[in-house]
XYZ file of C-alpha atoms in Angstrom:
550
model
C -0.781 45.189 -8.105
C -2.107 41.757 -8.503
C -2.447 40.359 -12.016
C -3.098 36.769 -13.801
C -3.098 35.012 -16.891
C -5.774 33.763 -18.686
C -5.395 29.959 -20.002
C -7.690 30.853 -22.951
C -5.837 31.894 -26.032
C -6.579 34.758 -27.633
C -7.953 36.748 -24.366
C -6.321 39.541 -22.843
C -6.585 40.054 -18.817
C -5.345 43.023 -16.639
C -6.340 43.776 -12.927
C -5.842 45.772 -9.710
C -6.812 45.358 -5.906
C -8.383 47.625 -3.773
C -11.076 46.440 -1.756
C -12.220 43.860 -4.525
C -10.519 42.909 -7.913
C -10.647 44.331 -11.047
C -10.562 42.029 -13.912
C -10.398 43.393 -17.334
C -10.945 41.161 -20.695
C -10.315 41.990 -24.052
C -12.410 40.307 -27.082
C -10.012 41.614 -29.743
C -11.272 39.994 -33.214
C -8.190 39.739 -34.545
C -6.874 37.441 -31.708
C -10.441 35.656 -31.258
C -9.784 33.694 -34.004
C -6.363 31.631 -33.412
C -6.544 29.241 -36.369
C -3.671 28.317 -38.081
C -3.691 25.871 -41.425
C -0.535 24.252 -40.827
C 1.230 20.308 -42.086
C -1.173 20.467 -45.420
C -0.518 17.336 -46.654
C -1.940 15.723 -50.097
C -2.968 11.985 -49.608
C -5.484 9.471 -51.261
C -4.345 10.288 -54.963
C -6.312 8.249 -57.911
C -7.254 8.500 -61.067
C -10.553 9.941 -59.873
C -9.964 11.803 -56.772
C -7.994 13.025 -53.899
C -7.775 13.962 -50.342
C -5.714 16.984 -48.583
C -5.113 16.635 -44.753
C -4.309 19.304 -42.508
C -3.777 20.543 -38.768
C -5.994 24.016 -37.956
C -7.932 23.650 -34.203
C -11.230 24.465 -32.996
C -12.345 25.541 -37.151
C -14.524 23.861 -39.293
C -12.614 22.705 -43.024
C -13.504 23.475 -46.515
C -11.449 23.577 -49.865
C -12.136 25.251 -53.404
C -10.946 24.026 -55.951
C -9.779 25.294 -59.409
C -8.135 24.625 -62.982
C -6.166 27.348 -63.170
C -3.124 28.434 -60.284
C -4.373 31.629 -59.971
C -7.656 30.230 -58.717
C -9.669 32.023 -62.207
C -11.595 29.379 -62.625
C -13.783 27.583 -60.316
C -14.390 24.002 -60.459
C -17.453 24.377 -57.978
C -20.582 21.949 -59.141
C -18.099 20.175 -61.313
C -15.838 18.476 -58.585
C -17.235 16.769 -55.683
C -16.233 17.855 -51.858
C -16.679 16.017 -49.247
C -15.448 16.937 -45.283
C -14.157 14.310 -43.058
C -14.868 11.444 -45.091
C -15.229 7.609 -43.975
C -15.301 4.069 -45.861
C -18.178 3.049 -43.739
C -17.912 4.226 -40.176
C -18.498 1.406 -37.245
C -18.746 -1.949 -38.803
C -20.829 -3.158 -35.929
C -23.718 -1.217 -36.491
C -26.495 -2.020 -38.316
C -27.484 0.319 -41.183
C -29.467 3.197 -40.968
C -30.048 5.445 -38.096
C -27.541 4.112 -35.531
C -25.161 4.081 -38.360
C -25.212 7.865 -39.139
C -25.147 9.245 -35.815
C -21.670 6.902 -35.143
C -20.530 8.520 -38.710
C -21.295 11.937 -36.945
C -19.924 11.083 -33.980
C -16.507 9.000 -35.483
C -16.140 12.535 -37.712
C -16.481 14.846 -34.943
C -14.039 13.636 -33.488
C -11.418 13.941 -35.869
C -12.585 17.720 -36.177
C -12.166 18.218 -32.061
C -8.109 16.454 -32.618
C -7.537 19.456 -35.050
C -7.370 17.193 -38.002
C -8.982 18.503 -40.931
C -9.535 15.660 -44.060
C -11.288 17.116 -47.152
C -11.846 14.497 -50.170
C -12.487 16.000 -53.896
C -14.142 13.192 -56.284
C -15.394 13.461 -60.071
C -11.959 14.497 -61.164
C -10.724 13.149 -64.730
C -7.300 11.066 -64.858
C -3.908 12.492 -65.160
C -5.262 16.271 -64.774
C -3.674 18.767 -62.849
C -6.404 20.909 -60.581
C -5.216 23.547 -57.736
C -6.670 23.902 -54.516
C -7.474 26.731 -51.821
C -8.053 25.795 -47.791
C -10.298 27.516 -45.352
C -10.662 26.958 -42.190
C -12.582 28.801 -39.989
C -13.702 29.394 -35.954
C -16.556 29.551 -34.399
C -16.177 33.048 -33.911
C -13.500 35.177 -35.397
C -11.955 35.640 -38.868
C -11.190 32.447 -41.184
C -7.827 31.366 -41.954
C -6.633 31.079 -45.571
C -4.317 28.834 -47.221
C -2.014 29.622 -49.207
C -2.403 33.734 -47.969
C -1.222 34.910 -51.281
C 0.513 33.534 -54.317
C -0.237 30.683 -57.159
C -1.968 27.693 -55.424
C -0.953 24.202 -54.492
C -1.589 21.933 -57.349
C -2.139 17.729 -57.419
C -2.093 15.855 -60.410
C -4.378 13.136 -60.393
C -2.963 9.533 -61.184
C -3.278 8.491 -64.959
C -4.440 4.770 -64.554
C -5.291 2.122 -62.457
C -3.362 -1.626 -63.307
C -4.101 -4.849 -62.576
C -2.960 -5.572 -58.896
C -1.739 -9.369 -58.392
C -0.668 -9.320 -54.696
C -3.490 -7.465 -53.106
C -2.505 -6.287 -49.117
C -4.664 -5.410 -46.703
C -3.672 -3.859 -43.465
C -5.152 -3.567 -40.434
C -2.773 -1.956 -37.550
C -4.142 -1.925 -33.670
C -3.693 1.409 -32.533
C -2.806 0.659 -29.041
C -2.818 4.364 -27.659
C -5.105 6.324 -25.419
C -8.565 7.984 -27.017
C -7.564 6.326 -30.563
C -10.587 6.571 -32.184
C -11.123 9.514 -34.544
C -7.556 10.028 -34.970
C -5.588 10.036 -38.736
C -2.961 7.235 -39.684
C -0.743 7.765 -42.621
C 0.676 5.114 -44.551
C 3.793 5.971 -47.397
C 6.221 4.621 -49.314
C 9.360 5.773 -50.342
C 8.039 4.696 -54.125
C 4.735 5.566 -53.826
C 3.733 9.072 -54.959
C 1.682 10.027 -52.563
C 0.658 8.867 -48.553
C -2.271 6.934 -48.200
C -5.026 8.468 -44.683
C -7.370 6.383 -42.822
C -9.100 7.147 -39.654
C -8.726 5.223 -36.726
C -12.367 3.217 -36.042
C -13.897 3.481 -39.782
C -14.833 -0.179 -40.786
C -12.534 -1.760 -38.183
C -12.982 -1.843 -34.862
C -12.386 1.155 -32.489
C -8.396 1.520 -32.570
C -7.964 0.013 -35.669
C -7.182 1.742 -38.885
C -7.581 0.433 -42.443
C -5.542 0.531 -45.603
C -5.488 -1.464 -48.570
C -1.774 -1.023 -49.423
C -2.215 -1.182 -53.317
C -4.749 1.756 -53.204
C -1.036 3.505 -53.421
C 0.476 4.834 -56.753
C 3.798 4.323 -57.646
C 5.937 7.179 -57.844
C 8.256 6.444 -61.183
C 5.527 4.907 -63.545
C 1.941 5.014 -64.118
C -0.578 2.622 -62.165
C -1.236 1.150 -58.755
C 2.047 0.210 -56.529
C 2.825 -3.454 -57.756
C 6.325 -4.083 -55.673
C 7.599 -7.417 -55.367
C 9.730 -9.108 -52.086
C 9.929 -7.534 -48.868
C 8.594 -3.495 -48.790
C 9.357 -0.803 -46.185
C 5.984 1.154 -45.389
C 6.067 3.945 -42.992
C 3.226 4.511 -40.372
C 2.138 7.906 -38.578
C -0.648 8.626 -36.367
C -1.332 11.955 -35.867
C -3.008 12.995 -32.529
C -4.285 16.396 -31.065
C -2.062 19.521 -30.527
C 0.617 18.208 -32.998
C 0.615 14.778 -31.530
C 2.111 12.121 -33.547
C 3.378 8.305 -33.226
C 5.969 6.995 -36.085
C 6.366 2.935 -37.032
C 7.154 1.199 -39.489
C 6.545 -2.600 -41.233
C 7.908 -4.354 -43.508
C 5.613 -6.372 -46.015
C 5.673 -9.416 -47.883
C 4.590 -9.324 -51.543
C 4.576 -11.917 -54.123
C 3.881 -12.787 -57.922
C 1.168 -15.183 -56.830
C -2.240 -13.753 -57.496
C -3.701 -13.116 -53.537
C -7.000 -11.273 -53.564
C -6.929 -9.088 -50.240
C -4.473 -10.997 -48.692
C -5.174 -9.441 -44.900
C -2.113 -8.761 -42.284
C -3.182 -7.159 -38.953
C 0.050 -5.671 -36.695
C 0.015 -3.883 -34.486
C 1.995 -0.552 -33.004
C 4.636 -2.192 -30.843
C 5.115 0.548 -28.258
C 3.464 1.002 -25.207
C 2.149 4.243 -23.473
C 1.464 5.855 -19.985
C -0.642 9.164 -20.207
C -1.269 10.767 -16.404
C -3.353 13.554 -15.601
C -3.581 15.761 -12.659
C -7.357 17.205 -11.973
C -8.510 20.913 -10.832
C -10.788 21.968 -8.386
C -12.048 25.071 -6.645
C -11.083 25.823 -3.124
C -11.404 28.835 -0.504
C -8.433 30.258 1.260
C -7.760 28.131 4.983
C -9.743 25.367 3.837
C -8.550 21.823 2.645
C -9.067 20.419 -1.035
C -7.440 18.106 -3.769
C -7.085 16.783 -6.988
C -7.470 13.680 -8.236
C -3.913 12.095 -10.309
C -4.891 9.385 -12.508
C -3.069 7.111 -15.195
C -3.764 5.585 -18.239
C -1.694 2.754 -19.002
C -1.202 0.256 -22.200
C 1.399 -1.671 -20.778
C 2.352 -2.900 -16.906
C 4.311 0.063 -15.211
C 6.440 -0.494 -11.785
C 7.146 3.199 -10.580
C 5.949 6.478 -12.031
C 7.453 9.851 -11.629
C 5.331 12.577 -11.888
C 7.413 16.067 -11.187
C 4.826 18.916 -10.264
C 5.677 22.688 -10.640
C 2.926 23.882 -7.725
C 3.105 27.806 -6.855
C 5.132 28.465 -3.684
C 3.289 29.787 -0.280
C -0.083 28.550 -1.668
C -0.892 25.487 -0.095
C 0.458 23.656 2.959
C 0.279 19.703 4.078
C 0.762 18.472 0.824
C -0.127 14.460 1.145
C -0.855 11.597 -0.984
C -3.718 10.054 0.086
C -6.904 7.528 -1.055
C -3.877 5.176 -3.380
C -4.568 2.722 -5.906
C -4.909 -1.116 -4.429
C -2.042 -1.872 -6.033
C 0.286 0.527 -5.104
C 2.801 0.253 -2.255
C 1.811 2.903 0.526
C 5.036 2.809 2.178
C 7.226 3.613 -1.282
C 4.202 5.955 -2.778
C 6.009 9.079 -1.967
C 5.588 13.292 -2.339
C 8.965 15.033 -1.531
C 9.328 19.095 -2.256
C 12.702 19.275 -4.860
C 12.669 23.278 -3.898
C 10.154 26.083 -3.194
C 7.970 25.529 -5.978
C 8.525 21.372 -7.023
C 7.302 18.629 -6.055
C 7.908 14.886 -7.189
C 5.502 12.629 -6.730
C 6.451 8.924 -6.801
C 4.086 6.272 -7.054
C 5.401 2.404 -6.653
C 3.847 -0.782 -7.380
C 3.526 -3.240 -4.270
C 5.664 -5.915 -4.486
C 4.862 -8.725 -7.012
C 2.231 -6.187 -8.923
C 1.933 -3.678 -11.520
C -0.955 -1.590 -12.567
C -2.080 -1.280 -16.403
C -5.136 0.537 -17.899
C -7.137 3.460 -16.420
C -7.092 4.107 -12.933
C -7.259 6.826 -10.038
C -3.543 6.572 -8.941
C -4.389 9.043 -5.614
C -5.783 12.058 -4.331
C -3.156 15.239 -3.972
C -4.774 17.079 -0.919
C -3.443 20.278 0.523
C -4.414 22.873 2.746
C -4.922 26.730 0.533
C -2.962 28.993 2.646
C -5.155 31.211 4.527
C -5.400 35.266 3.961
C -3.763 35.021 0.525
C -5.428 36.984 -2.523
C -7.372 34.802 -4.975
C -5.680 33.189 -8.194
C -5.453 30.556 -11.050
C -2.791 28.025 -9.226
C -1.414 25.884 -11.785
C -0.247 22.431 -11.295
C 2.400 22.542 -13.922
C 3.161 19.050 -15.142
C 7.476 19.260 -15.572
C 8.573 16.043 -15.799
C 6.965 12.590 -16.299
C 9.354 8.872 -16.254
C 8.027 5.740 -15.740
C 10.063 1.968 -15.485
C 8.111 -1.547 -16.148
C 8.517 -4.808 -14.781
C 11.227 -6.368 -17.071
C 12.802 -3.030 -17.583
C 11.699 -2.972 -21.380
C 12.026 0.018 -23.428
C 9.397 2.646 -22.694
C 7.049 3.866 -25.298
C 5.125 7.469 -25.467
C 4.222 9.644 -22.415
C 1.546 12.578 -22.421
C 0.751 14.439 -19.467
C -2.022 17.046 -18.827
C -1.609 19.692 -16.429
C -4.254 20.486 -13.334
C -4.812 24.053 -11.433
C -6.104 25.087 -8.204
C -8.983 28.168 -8.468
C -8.158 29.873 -5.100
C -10.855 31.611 -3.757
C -10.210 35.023 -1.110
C -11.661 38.116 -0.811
C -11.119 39.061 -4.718
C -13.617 37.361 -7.501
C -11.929 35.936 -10.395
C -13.093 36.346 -14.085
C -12.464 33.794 -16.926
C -12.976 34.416 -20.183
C -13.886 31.831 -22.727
C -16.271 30.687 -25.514
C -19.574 28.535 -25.249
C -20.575 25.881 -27.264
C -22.033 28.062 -30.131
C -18.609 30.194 -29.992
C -20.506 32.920 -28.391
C -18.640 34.508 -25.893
C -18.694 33.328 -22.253
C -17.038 34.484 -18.309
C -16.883 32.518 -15.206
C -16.641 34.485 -12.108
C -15.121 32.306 -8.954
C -16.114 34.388 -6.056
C -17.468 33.873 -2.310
C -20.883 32.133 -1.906
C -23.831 33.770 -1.205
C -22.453 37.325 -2.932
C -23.815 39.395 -5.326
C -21.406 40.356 -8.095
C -21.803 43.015 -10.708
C -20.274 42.993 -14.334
C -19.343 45.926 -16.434
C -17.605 46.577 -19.672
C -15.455 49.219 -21.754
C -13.804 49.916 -24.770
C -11.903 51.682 -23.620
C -9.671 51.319 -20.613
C -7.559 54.574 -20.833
C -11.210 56.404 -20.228
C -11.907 55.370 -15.732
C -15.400 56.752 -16.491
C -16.931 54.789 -19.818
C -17.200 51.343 -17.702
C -20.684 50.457 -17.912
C -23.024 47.896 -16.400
C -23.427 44.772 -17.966
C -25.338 42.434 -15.737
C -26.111 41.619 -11.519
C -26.182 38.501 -9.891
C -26.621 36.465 -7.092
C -24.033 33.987 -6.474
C -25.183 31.232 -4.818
C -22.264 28.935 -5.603
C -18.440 29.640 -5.515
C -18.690 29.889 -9.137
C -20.934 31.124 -11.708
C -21.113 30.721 -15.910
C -22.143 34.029 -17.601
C -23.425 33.516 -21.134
C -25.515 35.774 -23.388
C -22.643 38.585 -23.397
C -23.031 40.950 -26.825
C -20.406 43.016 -26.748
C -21.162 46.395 -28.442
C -17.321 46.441 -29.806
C -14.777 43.737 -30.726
C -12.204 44.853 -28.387
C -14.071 44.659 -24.830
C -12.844 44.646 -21.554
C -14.771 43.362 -18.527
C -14.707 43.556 -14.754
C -16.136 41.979 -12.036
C -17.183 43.383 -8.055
C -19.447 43.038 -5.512
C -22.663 44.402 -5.300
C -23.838 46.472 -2.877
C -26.200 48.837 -3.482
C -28.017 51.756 -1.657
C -30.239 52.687 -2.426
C -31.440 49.056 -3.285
C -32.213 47.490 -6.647
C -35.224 44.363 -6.324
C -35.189 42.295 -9.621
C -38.557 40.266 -10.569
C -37.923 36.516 -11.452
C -40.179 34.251 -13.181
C -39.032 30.486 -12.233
C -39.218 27.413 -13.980
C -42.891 26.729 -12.577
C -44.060 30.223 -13.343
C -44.258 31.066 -9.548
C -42.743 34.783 -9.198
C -39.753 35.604 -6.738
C -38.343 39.248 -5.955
C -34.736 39.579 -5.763
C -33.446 42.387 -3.612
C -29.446 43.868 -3.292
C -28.425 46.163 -0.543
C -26.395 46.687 2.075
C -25.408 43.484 5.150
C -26.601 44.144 8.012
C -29.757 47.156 7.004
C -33.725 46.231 6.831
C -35.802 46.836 3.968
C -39.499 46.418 3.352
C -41.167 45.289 -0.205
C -44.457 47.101 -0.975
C -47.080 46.135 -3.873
C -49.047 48.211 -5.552
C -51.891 47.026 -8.310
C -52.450 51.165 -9.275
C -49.215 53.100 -10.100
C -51.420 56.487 -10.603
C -52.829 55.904 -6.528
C -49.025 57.233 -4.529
C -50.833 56.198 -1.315
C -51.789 52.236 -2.493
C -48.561 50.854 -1.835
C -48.692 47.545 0.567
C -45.597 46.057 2.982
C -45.642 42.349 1.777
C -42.228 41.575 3.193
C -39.618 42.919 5.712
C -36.528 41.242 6.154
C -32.773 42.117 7.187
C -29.870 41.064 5.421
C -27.389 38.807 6.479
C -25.535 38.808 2.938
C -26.125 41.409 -0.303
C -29.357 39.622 -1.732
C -32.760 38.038 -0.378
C -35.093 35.791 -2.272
C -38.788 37.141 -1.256
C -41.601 34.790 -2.560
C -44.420 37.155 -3.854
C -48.002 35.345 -4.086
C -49.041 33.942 -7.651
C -51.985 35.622 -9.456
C -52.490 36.948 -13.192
C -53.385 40.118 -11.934
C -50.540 43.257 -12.873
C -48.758 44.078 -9.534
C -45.868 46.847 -9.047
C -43.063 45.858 -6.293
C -40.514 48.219 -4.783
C -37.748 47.625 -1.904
C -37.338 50.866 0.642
C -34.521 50.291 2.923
C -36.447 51.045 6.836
């Protein structure tokens, strides 16, 4: 029995070996849909408005909101909503045109970190209104919140006061693919947390507050504190990501009219990635390991959990310039880890982005196809002046091994429609069929043929006559023979045939189905694989093909 695990969530897999793998998927729709509304957090609280922030991935937000907890009455038409809001998106940009596709752009991706920002406007002061989330998938069944019960309620602030000391704040963002992401800004006397994204009217990993836009907790109006104030900082980042500071600010009785500070996050970070790629069994590959860098590093260790009695002459090769060849170092810890240590030369340390080296290894020959991961365990780095480190983040590779067996992967396509990639042996023809129902050997049916002409190939277009479907994937070998017509991009027509390596077949044409004896060799031809590409002669006249095997 040979069996592996699908990295999509929400995907079942099961398979068996005989002379080619069986690779069974199940679409169930109530596991399609993995959204979860989780961290709901009320921010941006004024007289006229507020915001709600929340975590739910790959789902698109929306909120309803209502006067009444039992959500009777709905404010729809009176309230405004508005989804992923921004003050003005990139500065930079002129208005118009350029400026609305960077909104769109700036917004999406906030959406793709998980982060879900909904602002309701048009409210009336010092009113209490109660809200319902939705978030739903591309495909599958939305997620509510709350489920059940009386719904969350804000009360909106009951006046705005004259602000003397007016702060503005503007925080660098010094971590890796800022832009897009969510800071929040609180108080422990302020009511409620203020949200900004990171790039909207500041530059790309800046975020934006103006600290009196808070609301004091213990009296009505804007905050108004005076001396030295504690504000906490969090930026929240994909997959429950999330960096804590915090500054202390200065504030005054003299009247200042956005009196500007700019600080900045004062940690540093190293994020390192190990790549994937596709190799066949006995031959050599590797994997790119880069680093991202915000501060100077020294030494990086990089721990790798890589399947045992996979791959052989594991080697470090094609290093950065600035790395010491002689102290950049792979050692095996036990079957199955590997640390991989990469110095600085003397004198120099790296910073920024940059292809560390090249992981190359040999896939062990005659072993069964699989999903190899490169499991990411551990990750340390040291700098220069030994100063304290700031935040790691690591991203895991994998090795597709390719043998005898073809490999299915189930996932979704842009438009959430559902979506397999078969890794197989080039120059195969592969045949995928589905069922309902697995405990029934006899209901798999055929789905679709293929030439593979590639070591991999993306099936899309999949309609699946049943939530719960299972697919499988083998090679195609017909006899008697199956020809398939093609029309390609430049209208010229091609024949397709699938048999049997090794036998000779002959294409006849025929313009007159009712005349049995009209039929015409155009082609004869002997296969070396399971398919042949025949060119067939362009005209607008009807013609009839057929493959005979000689």
């Amino acid at each position: 029995m040979f069996s592996t695990k699908l990295i999509f969530p929400g995907l079942r897999a099961t398979s068996r070996l005989k002379n080619f793998l069986l690779l069974a998927l199940a679409f169930a729709a109530t596991s399609v849909s993995a959204v979860t509304i989780t961290n709901v957090t009320v921010v941006n609280v004024t007289p006229s408005g507020f915001s709600v922030l929340w975590r739910a991935t790959n789902s698109t937000p929306s909120i309803a909101v209502f006067s009444d907890p039992n959500g009777t009455t709905n404010l729809a038409g009176q309230v405004g909503i508005e989804t992923f809001p921004l003050r003005t998106g990139n500065p930079d940009l002129e208005s118009g045109y350029q400026r609305r596709v960077a909104a769109a752009a700036l917004r999406q991706k906030t959406q793709n970190y998980g982060l879900m920002l909904v602002r309701v406007s048009h409210c009336q002061p010092d009113t209490t209104y109660y809200f319902r989330l939705t978030s739903t998938p591309n495909s599958g069944s939305p997620d509510i919140y709350p489920s059940s019960g009386p719904l969350p309620s804000v009360t909106t602030e009951t006046e705005n006061s004259f602000v003397a000391n007016d702060q503005q704040l503007v925080l660098d963002v010094p971590v890796a693919n800022a832009e897009g992401r969510i800071v929040l800004l609180s108080n422990t006397n302020a009511a409620h947390p203020l949200a900004a994204v990171i790039g909207d009217g500041v530059g790309t990993n800046q975020v934006f507050f103006n600290v009196n836009d808070l609301f004091a907790a213990a009296s009505p109006g804007n905050f108004t504190p005076l001396d030295q104030q504690d504000f906490a900082l969090d930026v929240l980042g994909p997959d429950g990501a999330e960096i804590s500071n915090s500054y202390t600010l200065e504030f005054t009785a003299d009247f200042v009219a956005a009196q500007p500070t700019v600080v900045s996050i004062q940690t540093g970070f190293l994020a390192m990635y190990v790549g994937s790629t596709i190799v066949s069994t006995g031959q050599t590959g590797g994997v790119v390991i880069s680093g991202n860098a915000s501060t100077n590093f020294s030494s990086v260790d990089l721990t790798l959990d890589i399947p045992s009695g996979r791959f052989t002459n594991l080697a470090l090769q094609s290093l950065a310039p600035g790395l010491d060849p002689l102290a950049t170092t792979i050692t095996q810890q036990d079957s199955s880890t590997w640390l991989l240590h990469f110095q600085a030369s003397s004198g120099q340390s790296i910073i920024g982005s940059e292809n560390l080296a090249r992981l190359n290894f040999t896939a062990a020959p005659n072993q069964r196809s699989a999903f190899a991961p490169l499991k990411v365990k551990n990750l340390a780095w040291t700098k220069p002046d030994s100063a304290p480190l700031g935040q790691t983040f690591a991203q895991s590779g994998r090795v597709v091994v390719i043998g005898n067996e073809p490999l299915l992967e189930a996932g979704f396509a842009t438009n959430g429609a559902r979506q397999l990639t078969l890794y197989g042996k080039s120059w195969m023809s592969y045949q995928i069929e589905c069922s309902t129902n697995l405990s029934n050997p006899f209901a798999w049916k055929p789905v679709r043929h293929f030439a593979q002409t590639n070591i991999f190939t993306t099936l899309t277009g999949l309609t699946a006559p049943s939530p719960d479907t299972f697919y499988r994937a083998m090679e195609f070998k017909p006899d008697p023979p199956v020809l398939d017509a093609l029309l390609q991009t430049n209208r010229n027509r091609v024949l397709l045939g699938y048999g049997r390596p090794g036998t000779a077949y002959s294409v006849l044409a025929n313009t007159n189905l009712s005349d049995v004896v009209a039929w015409k060799p155009v082609a004869n031809y002997s296969l070396t694989n399971s398919f042949h590409f025949i060119n067939v002669p362009g005209t607008n006249s009807v013609i009839f093909y057929r493959l005979l095997k000689n």
